[in-house]
Amino acid sequence: MSETSIAATPRILAYGPQPAEPAAATRDVDVAFVESSRELFERLAEGPVHLVICLHAPPAFDGVEVVKGIRRFDASVPVVLASRVQNTMLNLQAIQSQVTWSVSLAGERPVEAALSDLVDDASEWLERQAG
């Protein structure tokens, strides 16, 4: 297969608000932001996803509940739970829902920008893994 085929291009799904400014398309990674769990599961059903990033910022984005749904749908896909809140309860919920990684978003910037930065970092990491 060629490098430009859909199967060869790593895919990231980000459950959270669409960033105000689109990221520069400098990476060979397909990134899609989704703002509903329904859209996330539709995208998961479309084909292989290499990483899912879930924002946990209730009530608008309940990342823990979305992770539970992802695990019922596909237990093998790596999932990052991103939140500004880091406490024992959230950490226990992350463990129970089988999160692959749990990360804290930087508190200085708006949540959309912090999530976008995380997606950029993940894209760079995936691109290095594929290369």
Short mmCIF file of C-alpha atoms in Angstrom, two decimals:
data_model
loop_
_atom_site.label_atom_id
_atom_site.label_comp_id
_atom_site.label_asym_id
_atom_site.label_seq_id
_atom_site.Cartn_x
_atom_site.Cartn_y
_atom_site.Cartn_z
CA MET A 1 0.00 0.00 0.00
CA SER A 2 1.11 3.50 -0.64
CA GLU A 3 1.73 5.93 2.21
CA THR A 4 -1.24 8.03 1.16
CA SER A 5 -3.79 5.23 1.49
CA ILE A 6 -6.42 5.59 4.17
CA ALA A 7 -5.27 2.40 5.90
CA ALA A 8 -1.69 3.71 6.20
CA THR A 9 -2.67 7.12 7.56
CA PRO A 10 -2.96 7.14 11.35
CA ARG A 11 -6.35 8.39 12.59
CA ILE A 12 -7.10 10.35 15.76
CA LEU A 13 -10.60 11.09 17.00
CA ALA A 14 -10.87 13.92 19.52
CA TYR A 15 -14.06 14.17 21.58
CA GLY A 16 -14.28 17.82 22.48
CA PRO A 17 -14.89 21.29 21.08
CA GLN A 18 -13.61 22.10 17.63
CA PRO A 19 -10.62 24.46 17.95
CA ALA A 20 -11.26 28.06 16.94
CA GLU A 21 -8.26 28.00 14.63
CA PRO A 22 -7.66 24.89 12.55
CA ALA A 23 -4.35 23.16 13.09
CA ALA A 24 -1.75 23.44 10.39
CA ALA A 25 -1.90 20.37 8.15
CA THR A 26 1.78 19.59 8.46
CA ARG A 27 1.40 16.04 9.74
CA ASP A 28 0.47 12.86 7.94
CA VAL A 29 -2.23 12.09 10.52
CA ASP A 30 -5.99 12.26 9.99
CA VAL A 31 -7.53 14.20 12.90
CA ALA A 32 -11.26 14.66 13.44
CA PHE A 33 -12.87 16.61 16.26
CA VAL A 34 -16.33 15.42 17.26
CA GLU A 35 -18.64 17.15 19.70
CA SER A 36 -21.10 14.31 20.39
CA SER A 37 -20.70 10.73 21.49
CA ARG A 38 -22.99 9.64 18.66
CA GLU A 39 -20.68 11.17 16.05
CA LEU A 40 -17.67 9.62 17.79
CA PHE A 41 -19.16 6.12 17.56
CA GLU A 42 -20.14 6.68 13.92
CA ARG A 43 -16.53 7.61 13.17
CA LEU A 44 -15.22 4.60 15.11
CA ALA A 45 -17.41 2.35 12.98
CA GLU A 46 -15.94 3.80 9.77
CA GLY A 47 -12.63 2.05 10.20
CA PRO A 48 -9.51 1.71 12.27
CA VAL A 49 -8.70 4.50 14.71
CA HIS A 50 -5.23 4.67 16.18
CA LEU A 51 -6.04 6.93 19.13
CA VAL A 52 -9.08 8.52 20.75
CA ILE A 53 -8.71 11.61 22.92
CA CYS A 54 -11.68 12.30 25.20
CA LEU A 55 -12.18 15.60 26.96
CA HIS A 56 -13.68 15.33 30.42
CA ALA A 57 -15.31 18.70 31.12
CA PRO A 58 -18.83 18.02 32.42
CA PRO A 59 -21.57 18.73 31.76
CA ALA A 60 -20.81 19.46 28.08
CA PHE A 61 -18.18 16.71 27.63
CA ASP A 62 -18.36 13.67 29.90
CA GLY A 63 -15.21 11.91 28.81
CA VAL A 64 -15.50 9.14 31.40
CA GLU A 65 -18.90 8.02 30.06
CA VAL A 66 -17.63 8.18 26.49
CA VAL A 67 -14.61 6.04 27.39
CA LYS A 68 -16.95 3.41 28.88
CA GLY A 69 -18.85 3.35 25.58
CA ILE A 70 -15.65 3.10 23.56
CA ARG A 71 -14.52 0.13 25.65
CA ARG A 72 -17.82 -1.66 24.95
CA PHE A 73 -17.40 -0.88 21.25
CA ASP A 74 -13.66 -1.62 20.89
CA ALA A 75 -11.55 -2.58 23.89
CA SER A 76 -8.27 -2.38 21.96
CA VAL A 77 -8.17 1.25 20.80
CA PRO A 78 -5.87 3.45 22.92
CA VAL A 79 -7.83 6.17 24.74
CA VAL A 80 -6.51 9.34 26.39
CA LEU A 81 -8.71 11.04 28.98
CA ALA A 82 -7.90 14.76 29.16
CA SER A 83 -9.16 17.04 31.91
CA ARG A 84 -8.29 20.13 33.85
CA VAL A 85 -9.57 18.40 36.98
CA GLN A 86 -7.25 15.86 38.52
CA ASN A 87 -8.61 14.30 41.69
CA THR A 88 -8.94 10.88 43.25
CA MET A 89 -12.51 10.33 42.03
CA LEU A 90 -11.63 11.09 38.41
CA ASN A 91 -8.51 8.93 38.62
CA LEU A 92 -10.54 6.00 39.96
CA GLN A 93 -13.15 6.46 37.22
CA ALA A 94 -10.38 6.52 34.61
CA ILE A 95 -8.95 3.26 35.93
CA GLN A 96 -12.38 1.61 36.06
CA SER A 97 -13.15 2.64 32.48
CA GLN A 98 -9.77 1.30 31.30
CA VAL A 99 -8.27 4.55 30.07
CA THR A 100 -4.90 4.03 28.42
CA TRP A 101 -3.53 7.42 29.56
CA SER A 102 -4.94 10.19 31.69
CA VAL A 103 -3.49 13.66 31.18
CA SER A 104 -4.02 17.06 32.71
CA LEU A 105 -4.70 19.94 30.34
CA ALA A 106 -2.75 23.14 30.84
CA GLY A 107 -4.85 25.55 32.91
CA GLU A 108 -3.73 28.86 31.43
CA ARG A 109 -5.33 28.60 27.99
CA PRO A 110 -8.98 28.06 27.00
CA VAL A 111 -9.92 24.38 27.08
CA GLU A 112 -10.34 24.31 23.26
CA ALA A 113 -6.76 25.50 22.78
CA ALA A 114 -5.36 23.12 25.41
CA LEU A 115 -7.17 20.19 23.80
CA SER A 116 -5.90 21.25 20.37
CA ASP A 117 -2.33 21.34 21.72
CA LEU A 118 -2.76 17.83 23.10
CA VAL A 119 -4.07 16.60 19.75
CA ASP A 120 -1.08 18.21 18.00
CA ASP A 121 1.33 16.48 20.39
CA ALA A 122 -0.45 13.15 19.90
CA SER A 123 -0.35 13.60 16.12
CA GLU A 124 3.39 14.18 16.25
CA TRP A 125 3.84 11.10 18.44
CA LEU A 126 1.72 8.91 16.13
CA GLU A 127 3.57 10.14 13.08
CA ARG A 128 6.91 9.16 14.67
CA GLN A 129 5.51 5.73 15.59
CA ALA A 130 4.34 5.16 12.00
CA GLY A 131 7.61 6.37 10.47
#
